[in-house]
mmCIF file of N, CA and C in Angstrom:
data_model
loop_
_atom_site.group_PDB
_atom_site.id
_atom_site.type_symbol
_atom_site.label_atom_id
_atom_site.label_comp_id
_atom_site.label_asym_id
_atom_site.label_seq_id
_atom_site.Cartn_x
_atom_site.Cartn_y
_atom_site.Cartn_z
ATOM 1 N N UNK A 1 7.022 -30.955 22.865
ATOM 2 C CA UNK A 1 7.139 -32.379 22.675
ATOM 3 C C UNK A 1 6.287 -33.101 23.709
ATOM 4 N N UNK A 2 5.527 -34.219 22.938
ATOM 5 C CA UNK A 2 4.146 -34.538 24.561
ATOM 6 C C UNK A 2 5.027 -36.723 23.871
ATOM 7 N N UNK A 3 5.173 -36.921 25.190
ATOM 8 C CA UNK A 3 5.194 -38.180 24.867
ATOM 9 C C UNK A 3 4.241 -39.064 25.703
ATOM 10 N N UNK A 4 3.460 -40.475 25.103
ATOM 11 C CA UNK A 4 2.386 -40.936 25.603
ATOM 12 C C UNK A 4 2.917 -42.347 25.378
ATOM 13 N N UNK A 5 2.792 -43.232 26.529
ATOM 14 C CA UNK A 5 3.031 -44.397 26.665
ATOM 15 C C UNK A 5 1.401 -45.365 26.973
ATOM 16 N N UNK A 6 1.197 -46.502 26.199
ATOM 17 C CA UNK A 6 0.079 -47.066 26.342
ATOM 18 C C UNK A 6 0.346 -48.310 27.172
ATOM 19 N N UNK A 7 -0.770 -48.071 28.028
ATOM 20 C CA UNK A 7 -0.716 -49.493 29.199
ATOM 21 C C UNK A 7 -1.779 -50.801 28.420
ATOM 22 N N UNK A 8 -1.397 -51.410 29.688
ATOM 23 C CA UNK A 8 -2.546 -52.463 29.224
ATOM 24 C C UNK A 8 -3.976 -52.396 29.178
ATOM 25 N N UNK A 9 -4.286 -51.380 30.021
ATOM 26 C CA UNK A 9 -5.794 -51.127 30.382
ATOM 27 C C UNK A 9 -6.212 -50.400 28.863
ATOM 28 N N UNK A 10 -5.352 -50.009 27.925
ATOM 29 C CA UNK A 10 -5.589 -48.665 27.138
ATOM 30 C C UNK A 10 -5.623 -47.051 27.216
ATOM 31 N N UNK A 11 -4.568 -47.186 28.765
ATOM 32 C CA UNK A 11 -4.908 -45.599 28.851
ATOM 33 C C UNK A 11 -2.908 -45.507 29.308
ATOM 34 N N UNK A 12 -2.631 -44.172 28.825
ATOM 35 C CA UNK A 12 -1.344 -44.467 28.862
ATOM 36 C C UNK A 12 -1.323 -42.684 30.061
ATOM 37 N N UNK A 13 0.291 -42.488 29.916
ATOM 38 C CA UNK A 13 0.798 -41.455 31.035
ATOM 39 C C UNK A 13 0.885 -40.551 30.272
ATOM 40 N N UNK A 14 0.908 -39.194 29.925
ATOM 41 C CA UNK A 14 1.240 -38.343 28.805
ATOM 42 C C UNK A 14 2.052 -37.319 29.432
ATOM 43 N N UNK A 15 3.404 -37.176 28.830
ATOM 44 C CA UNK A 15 4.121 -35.761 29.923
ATOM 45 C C UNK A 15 4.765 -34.699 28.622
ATOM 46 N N UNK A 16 4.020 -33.619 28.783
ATOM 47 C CA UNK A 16 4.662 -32.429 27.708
ATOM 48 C C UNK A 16 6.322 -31.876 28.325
ATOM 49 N N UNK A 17 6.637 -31.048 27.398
ATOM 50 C CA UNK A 17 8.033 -30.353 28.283
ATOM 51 C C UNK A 17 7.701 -29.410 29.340
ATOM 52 N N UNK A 18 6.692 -29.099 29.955
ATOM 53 C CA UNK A 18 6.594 -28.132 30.441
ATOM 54 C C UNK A 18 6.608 -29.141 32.009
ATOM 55 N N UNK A 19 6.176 -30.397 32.196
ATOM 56 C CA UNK A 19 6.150 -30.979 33.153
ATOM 57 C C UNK A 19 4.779 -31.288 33.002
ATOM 58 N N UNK A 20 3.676 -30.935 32.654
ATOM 59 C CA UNK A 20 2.346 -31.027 32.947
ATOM 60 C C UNK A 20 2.105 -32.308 32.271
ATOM 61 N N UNK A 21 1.707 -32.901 33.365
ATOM 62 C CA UNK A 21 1.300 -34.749 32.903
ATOM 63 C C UNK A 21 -0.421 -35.092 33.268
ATOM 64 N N UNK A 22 -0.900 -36.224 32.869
ATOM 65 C CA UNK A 22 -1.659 -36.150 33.196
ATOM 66 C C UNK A 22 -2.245 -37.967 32.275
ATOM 67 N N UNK A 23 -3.431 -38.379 32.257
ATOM 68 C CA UNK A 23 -3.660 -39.861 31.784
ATOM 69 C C UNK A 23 -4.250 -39.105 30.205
ATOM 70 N N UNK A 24 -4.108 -40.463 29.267
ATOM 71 C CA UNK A 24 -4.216 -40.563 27.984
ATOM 72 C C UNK A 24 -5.196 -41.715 27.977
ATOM 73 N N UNK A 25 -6.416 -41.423 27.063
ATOM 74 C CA UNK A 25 -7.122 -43.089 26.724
ATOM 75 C C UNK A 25 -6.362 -43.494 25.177
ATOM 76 N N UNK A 26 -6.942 -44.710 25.082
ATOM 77 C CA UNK A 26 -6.062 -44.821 23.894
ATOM 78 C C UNK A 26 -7.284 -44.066 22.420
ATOM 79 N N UNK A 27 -8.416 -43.336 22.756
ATOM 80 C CA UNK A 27 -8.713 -42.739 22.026
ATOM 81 C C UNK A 27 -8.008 -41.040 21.872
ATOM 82 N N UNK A 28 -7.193 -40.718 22.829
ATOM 83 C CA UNK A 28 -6.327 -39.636 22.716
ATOM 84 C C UNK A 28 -6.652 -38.818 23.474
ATOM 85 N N UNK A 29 -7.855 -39.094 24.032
ATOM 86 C CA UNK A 29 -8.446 -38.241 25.283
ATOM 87 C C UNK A 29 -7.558 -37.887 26.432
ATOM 88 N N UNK A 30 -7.272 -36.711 26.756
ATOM 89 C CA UNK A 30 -6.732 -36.355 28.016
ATOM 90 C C UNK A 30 -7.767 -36.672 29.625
ATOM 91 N N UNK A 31 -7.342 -37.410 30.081
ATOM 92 C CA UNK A 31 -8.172 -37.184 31.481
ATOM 93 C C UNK A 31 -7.130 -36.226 32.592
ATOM 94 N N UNK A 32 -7.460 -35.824 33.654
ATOM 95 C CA UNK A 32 -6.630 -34.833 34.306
ATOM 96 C C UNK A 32 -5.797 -35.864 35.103
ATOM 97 N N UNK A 33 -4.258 -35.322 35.411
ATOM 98 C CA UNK A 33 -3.209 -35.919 36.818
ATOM 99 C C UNK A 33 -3.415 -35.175 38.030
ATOM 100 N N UNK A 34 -2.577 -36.026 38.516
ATOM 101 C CA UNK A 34 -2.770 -35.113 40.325
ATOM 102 C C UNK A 34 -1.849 -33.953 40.106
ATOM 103 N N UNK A 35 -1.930 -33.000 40.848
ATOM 104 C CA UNK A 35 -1.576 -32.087 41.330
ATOM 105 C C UNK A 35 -1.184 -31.671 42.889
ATOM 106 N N UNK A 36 -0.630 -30.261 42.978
ATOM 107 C CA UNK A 36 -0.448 -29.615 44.190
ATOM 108 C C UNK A 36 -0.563 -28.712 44.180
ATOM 109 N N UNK A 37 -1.538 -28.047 45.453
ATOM 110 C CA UNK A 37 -1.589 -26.460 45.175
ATOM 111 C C UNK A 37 -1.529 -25.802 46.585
ATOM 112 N N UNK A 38 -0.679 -24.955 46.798
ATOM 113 C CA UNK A 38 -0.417 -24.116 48.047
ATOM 114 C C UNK A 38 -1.167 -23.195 48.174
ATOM 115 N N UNK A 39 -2.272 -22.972 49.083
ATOM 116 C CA UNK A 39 -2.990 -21.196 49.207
ATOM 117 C C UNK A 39 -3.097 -20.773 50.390
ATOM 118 N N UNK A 40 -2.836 -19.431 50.473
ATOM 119 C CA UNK A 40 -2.882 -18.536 50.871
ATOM 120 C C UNK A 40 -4.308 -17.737 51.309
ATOM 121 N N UNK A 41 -4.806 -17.949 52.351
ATOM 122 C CA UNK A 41 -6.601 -17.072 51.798
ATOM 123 C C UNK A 41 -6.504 -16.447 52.564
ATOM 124 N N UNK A 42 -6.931 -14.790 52.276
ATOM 125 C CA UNK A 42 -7.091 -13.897 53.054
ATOM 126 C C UNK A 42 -8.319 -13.384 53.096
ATOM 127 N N UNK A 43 -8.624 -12.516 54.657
ATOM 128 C CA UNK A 43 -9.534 -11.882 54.984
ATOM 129 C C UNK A 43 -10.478 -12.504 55.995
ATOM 130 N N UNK A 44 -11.455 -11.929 56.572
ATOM 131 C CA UNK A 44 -12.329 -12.327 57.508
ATOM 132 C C UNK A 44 -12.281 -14.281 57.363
ATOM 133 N N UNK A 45 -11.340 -14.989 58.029
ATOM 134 C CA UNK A 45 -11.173 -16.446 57.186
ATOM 135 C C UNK A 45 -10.753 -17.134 59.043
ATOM 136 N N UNK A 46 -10.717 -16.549 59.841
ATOM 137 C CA UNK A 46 -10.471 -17.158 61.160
ATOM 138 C C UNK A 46 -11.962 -16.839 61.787
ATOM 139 N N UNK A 47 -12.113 -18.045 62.586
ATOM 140 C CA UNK A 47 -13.577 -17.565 63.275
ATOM 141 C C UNK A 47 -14.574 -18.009 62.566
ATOM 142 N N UNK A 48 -14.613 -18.398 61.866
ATOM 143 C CA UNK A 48 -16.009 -18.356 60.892
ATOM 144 C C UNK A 48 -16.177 -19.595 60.278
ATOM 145 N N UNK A 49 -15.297 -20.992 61.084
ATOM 146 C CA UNK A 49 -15.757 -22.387 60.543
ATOM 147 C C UNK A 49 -14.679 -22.497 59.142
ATOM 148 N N UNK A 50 -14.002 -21.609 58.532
ATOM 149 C CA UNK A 50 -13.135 -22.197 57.153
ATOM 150 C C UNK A 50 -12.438 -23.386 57.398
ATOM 151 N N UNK A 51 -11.873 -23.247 58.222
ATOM 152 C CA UNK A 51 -10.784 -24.548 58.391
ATOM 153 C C UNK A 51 -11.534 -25.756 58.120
ATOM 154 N N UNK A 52 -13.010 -26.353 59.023
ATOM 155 C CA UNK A 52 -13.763 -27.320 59.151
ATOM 156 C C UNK A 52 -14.196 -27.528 57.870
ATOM 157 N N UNK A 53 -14.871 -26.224 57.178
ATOM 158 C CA UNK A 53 -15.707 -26.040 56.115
ATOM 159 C C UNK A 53 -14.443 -26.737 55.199
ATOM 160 N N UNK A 54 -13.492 -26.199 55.384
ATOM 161 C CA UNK A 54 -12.710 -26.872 53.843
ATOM 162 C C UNK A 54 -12.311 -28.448 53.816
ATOM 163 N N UNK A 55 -11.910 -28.647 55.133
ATOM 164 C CA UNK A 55 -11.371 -30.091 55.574
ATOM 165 C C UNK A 55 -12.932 -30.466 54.875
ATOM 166 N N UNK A 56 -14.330 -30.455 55.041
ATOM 167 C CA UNK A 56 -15.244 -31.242 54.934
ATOM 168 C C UNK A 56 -15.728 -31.016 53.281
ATOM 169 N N UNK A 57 -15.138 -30.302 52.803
ATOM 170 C CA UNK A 57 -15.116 -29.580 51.186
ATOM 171 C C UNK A 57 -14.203 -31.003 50.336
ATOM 172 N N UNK A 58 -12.820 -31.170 51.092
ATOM 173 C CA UNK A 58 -11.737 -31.653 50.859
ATOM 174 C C UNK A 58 -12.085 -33.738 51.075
ATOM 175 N N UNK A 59 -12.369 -33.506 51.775
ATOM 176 C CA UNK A 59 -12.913 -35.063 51.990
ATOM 177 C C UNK A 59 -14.042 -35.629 51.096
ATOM 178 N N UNK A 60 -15.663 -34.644 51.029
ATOM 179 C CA UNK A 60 -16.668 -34.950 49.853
ATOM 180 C C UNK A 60 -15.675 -34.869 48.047
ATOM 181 N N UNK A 61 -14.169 -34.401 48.242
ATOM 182 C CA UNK A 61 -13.866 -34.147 46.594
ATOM 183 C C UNK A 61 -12.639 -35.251 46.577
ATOM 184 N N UNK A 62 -12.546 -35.805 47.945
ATOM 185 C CA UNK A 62 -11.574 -37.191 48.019
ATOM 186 C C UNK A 62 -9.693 -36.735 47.464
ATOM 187 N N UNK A 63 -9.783 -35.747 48.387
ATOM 188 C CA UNK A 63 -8.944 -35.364 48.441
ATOM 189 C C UNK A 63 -7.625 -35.063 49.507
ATOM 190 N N UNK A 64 -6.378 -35.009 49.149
ATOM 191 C CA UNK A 64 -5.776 -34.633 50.083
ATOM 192 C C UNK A 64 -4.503 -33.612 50.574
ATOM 193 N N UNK A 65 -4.319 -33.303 52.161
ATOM 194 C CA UNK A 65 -3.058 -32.308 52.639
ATOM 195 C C UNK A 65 -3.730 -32.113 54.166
ATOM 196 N N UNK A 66 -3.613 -30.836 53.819
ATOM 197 C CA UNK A 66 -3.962 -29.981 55.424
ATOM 198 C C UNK A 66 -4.248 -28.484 54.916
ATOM 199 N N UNK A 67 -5.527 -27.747 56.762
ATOM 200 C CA UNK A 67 -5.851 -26.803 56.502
ATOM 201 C C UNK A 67 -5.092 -26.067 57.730
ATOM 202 N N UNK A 68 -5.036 -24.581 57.742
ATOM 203 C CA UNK A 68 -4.144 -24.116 59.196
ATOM 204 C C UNK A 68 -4.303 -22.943 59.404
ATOM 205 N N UNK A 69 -4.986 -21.566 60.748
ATOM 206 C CA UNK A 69 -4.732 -20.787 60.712
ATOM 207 C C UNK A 69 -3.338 -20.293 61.047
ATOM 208 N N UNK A 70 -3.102 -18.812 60.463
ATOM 209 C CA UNK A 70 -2.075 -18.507 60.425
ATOM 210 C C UNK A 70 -1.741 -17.306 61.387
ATOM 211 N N UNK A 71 -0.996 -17.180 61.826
ATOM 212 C CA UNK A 71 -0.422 -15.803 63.195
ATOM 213 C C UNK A 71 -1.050 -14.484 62.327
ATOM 214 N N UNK A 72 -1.093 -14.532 61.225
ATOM 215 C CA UNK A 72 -1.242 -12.843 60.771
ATOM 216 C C UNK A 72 -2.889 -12.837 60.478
ATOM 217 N N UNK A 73 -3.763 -14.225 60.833
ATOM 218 C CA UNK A 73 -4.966 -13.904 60.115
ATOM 219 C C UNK A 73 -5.925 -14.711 58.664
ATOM 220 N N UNK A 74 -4.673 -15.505 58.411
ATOM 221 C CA UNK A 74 -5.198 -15.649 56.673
ATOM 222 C C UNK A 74 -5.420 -16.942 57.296
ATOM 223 N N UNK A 75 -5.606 -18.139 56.253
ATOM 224 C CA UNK A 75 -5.666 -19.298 56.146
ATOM 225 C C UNK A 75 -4.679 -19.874 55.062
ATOM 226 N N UNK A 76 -4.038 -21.121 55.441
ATOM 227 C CA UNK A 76 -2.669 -21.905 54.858
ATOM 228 C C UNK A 76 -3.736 -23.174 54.206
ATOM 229 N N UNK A 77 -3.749 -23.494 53.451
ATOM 230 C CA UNK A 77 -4.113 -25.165 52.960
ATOM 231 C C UNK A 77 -2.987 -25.566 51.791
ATOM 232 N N UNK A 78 -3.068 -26.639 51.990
ATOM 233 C CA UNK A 78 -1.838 -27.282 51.097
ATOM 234 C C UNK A 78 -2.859 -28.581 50.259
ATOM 235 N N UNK A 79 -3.009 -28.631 49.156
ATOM 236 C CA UNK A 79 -3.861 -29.705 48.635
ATOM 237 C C UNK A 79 -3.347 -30.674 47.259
ATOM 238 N N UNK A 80 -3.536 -31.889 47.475
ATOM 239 C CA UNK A 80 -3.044 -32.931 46.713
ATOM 240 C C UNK A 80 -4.558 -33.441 46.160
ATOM 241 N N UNK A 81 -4.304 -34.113 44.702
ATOM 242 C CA UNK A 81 -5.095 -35.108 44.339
ATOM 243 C C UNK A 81 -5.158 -34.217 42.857
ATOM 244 N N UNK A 82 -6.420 -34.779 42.450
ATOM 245 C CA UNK A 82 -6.758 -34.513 40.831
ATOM 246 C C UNK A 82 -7.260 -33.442 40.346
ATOM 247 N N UNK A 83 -6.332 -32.813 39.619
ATOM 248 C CA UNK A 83 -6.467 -31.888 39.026
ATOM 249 C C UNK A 83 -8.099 -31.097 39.295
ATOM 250 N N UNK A 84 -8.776 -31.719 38.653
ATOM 251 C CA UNK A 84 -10.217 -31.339 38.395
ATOM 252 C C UNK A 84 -10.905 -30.869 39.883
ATOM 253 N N UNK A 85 -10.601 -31.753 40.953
ATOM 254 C CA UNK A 85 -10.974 -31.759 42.528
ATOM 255 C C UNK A 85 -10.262 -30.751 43.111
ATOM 256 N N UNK A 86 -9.138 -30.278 42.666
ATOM 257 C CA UNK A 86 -8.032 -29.413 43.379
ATOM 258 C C UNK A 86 -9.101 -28.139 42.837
ATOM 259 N N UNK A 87 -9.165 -27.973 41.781
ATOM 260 C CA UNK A 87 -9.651 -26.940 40.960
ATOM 261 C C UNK A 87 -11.043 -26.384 41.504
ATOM 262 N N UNK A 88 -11.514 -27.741 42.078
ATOM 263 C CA UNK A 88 -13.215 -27.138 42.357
ATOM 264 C C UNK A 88 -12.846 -26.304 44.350
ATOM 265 N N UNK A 89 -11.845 -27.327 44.973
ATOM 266 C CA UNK A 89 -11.222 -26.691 46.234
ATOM 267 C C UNK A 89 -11.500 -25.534 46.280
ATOM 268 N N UNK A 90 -10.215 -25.044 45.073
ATOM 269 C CA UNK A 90 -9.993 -23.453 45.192
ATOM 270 C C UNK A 90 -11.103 -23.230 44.999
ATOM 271 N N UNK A 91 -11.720 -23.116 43.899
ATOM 272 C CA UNK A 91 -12.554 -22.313 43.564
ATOM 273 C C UNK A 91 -13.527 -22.097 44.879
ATOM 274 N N UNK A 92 -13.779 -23.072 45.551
ATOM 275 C CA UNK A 92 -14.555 -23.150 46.862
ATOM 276 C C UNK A 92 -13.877 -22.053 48.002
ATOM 277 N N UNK A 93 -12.665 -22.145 48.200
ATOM 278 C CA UNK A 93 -11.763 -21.763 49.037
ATOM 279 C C UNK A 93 -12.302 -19.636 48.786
ATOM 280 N N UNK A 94 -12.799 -19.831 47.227
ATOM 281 C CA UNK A 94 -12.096 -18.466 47.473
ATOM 282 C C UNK A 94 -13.670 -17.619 47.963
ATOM 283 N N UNK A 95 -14.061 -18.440 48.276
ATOM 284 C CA UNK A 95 -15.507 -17.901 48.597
ATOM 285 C C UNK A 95 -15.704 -18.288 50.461
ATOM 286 N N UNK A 96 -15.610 -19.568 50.542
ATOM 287 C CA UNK A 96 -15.646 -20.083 51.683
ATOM 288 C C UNK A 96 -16.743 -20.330 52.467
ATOM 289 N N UNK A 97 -17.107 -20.574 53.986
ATOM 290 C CA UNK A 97 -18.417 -20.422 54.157
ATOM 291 C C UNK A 97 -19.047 -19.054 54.468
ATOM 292 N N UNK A 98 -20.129 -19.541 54.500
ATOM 293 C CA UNK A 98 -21.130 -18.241 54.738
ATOM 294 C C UNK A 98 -20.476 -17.270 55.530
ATOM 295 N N UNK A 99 -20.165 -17.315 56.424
ATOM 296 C CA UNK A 99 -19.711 -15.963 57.477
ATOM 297 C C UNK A 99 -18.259 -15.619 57.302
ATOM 298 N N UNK A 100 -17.941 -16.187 55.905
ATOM 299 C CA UNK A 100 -16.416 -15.772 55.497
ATOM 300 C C UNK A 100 -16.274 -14.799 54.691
ATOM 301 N N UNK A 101 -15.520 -13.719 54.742
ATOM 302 C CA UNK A 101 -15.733 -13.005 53.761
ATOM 303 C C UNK A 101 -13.896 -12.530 53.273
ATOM 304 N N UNK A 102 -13.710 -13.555 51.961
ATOM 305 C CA UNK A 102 -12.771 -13.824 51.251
ATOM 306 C C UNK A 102 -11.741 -12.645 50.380
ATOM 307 N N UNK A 103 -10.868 -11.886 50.894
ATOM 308 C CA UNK A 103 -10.598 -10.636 50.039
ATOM 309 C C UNK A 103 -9.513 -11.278 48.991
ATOM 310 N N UNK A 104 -8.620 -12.331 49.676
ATOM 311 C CA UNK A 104 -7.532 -12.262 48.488
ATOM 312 C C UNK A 104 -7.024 -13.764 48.638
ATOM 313 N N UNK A 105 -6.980 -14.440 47.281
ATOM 314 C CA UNK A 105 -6.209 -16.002 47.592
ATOM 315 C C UNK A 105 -4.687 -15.736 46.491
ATOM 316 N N UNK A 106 -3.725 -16.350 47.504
ATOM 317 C CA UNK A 106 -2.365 -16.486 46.631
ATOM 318 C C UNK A 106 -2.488 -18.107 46.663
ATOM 319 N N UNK A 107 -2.147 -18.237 45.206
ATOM 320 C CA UNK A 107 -2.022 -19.851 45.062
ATOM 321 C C UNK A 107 -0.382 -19.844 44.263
ATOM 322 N N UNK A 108 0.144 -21.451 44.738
ATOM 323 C CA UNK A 108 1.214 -21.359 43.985
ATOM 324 C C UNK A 108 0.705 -23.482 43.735
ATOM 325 N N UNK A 109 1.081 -23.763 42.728
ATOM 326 C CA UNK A 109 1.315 -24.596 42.200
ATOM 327 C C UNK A 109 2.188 -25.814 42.904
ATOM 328 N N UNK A 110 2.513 -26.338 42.227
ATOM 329 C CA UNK A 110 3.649 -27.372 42.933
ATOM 330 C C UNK A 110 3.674 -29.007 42.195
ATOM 331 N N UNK A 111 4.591 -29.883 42.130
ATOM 332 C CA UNK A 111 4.056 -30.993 41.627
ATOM 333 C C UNK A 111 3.966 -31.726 42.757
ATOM 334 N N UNK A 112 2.674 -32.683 42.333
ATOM 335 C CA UNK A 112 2.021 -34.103 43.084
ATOM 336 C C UNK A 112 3.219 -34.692 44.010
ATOM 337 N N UNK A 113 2.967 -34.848 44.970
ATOM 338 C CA UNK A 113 3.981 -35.605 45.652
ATOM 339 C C UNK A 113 3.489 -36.730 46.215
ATOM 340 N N UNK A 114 2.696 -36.695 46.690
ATOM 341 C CA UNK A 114 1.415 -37.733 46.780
ATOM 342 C C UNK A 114 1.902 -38.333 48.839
ATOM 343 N N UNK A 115 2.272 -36.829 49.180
ATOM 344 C CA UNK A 115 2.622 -36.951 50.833
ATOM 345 C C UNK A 115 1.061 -37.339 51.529
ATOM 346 N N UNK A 116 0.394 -37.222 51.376
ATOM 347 C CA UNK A 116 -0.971 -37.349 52.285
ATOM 348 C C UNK A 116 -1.493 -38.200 52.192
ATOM 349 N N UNK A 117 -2.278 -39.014 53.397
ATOM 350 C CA UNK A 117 -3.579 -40.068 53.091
ATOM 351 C C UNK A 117 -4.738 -39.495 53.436
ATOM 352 N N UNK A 118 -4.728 -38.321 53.888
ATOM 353 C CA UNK A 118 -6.231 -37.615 54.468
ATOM 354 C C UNK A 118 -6.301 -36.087 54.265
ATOM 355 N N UNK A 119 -7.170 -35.242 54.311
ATOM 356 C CA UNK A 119 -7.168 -33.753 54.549
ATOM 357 C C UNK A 119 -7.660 -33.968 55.997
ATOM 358 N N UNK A 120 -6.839 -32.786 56.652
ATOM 359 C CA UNK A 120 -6.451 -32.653 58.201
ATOM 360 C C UNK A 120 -6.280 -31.350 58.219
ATOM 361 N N UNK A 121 -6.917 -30.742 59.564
ATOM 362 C CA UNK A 121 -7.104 -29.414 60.108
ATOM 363 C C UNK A 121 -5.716 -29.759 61.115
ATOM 364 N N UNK A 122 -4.606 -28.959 60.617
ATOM 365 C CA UNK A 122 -3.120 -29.010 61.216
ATOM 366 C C UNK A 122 -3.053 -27.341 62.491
ATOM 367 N N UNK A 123 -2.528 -27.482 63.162
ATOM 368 C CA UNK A 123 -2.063 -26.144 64.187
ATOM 369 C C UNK A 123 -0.488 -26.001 64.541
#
């Protein structure tokens, strides 16, 4: 069941049962909603500029949360904003910069909460 409410502008809210929402034009077009996504990145990911590299990844895609190394090695980022921007993150994340060398990302999902005004390198 997807229900779609139309605003004044012509673009309405659309939310299926599954939770996944996101904007409607009034031609029926889906545009993407915000999101949240928790990851996990492992491997050669301390030392090598990730944290900076992503905070400055995260800001050019106008986005937001925090980045953090972690006691065992990996890297923590927590990321808010639009779907489409979250999406290009990871995909960035799982590569990283040059002298990173990326073995494993756990991502978990989450809904938009819309806690952040900036991406921030957290300790």
């Amino acid at each position: 069941m997807i229900q779609a409410v139309r605003a004044r502008d012509g673009v309405g809210q659309r939310t299926c049962r599954h939770g996944v929402s996101g904007r409607v034009k009034a031609s029926g077009e889906r545009t993407m909603g915000n999101i949240r996504a928790h990851l996990i990145i492992e491997g050669r990911v301390q030392g090598v500029w990730f944290r900076e590299s992503t905070r400055r990844e995260a800001v050019s895609l106008k986005l937001s949360g925090w980045v953090r190394n972690r006691p065992d090695g990996s890297v923590e980022a927590l990321i808010e904003g639009p779907e489409n921007e979250v999406e290009k993150l990871i995909s960035w994340c799982q590569k990283g910069p040059p002298a990173a060398k990326v073995t494993r990302t756990h991502r978990k999902n989450d809904k938009w909460q819309g806690e952040f005004n900036s991406f921030d390198i957290v300790f």
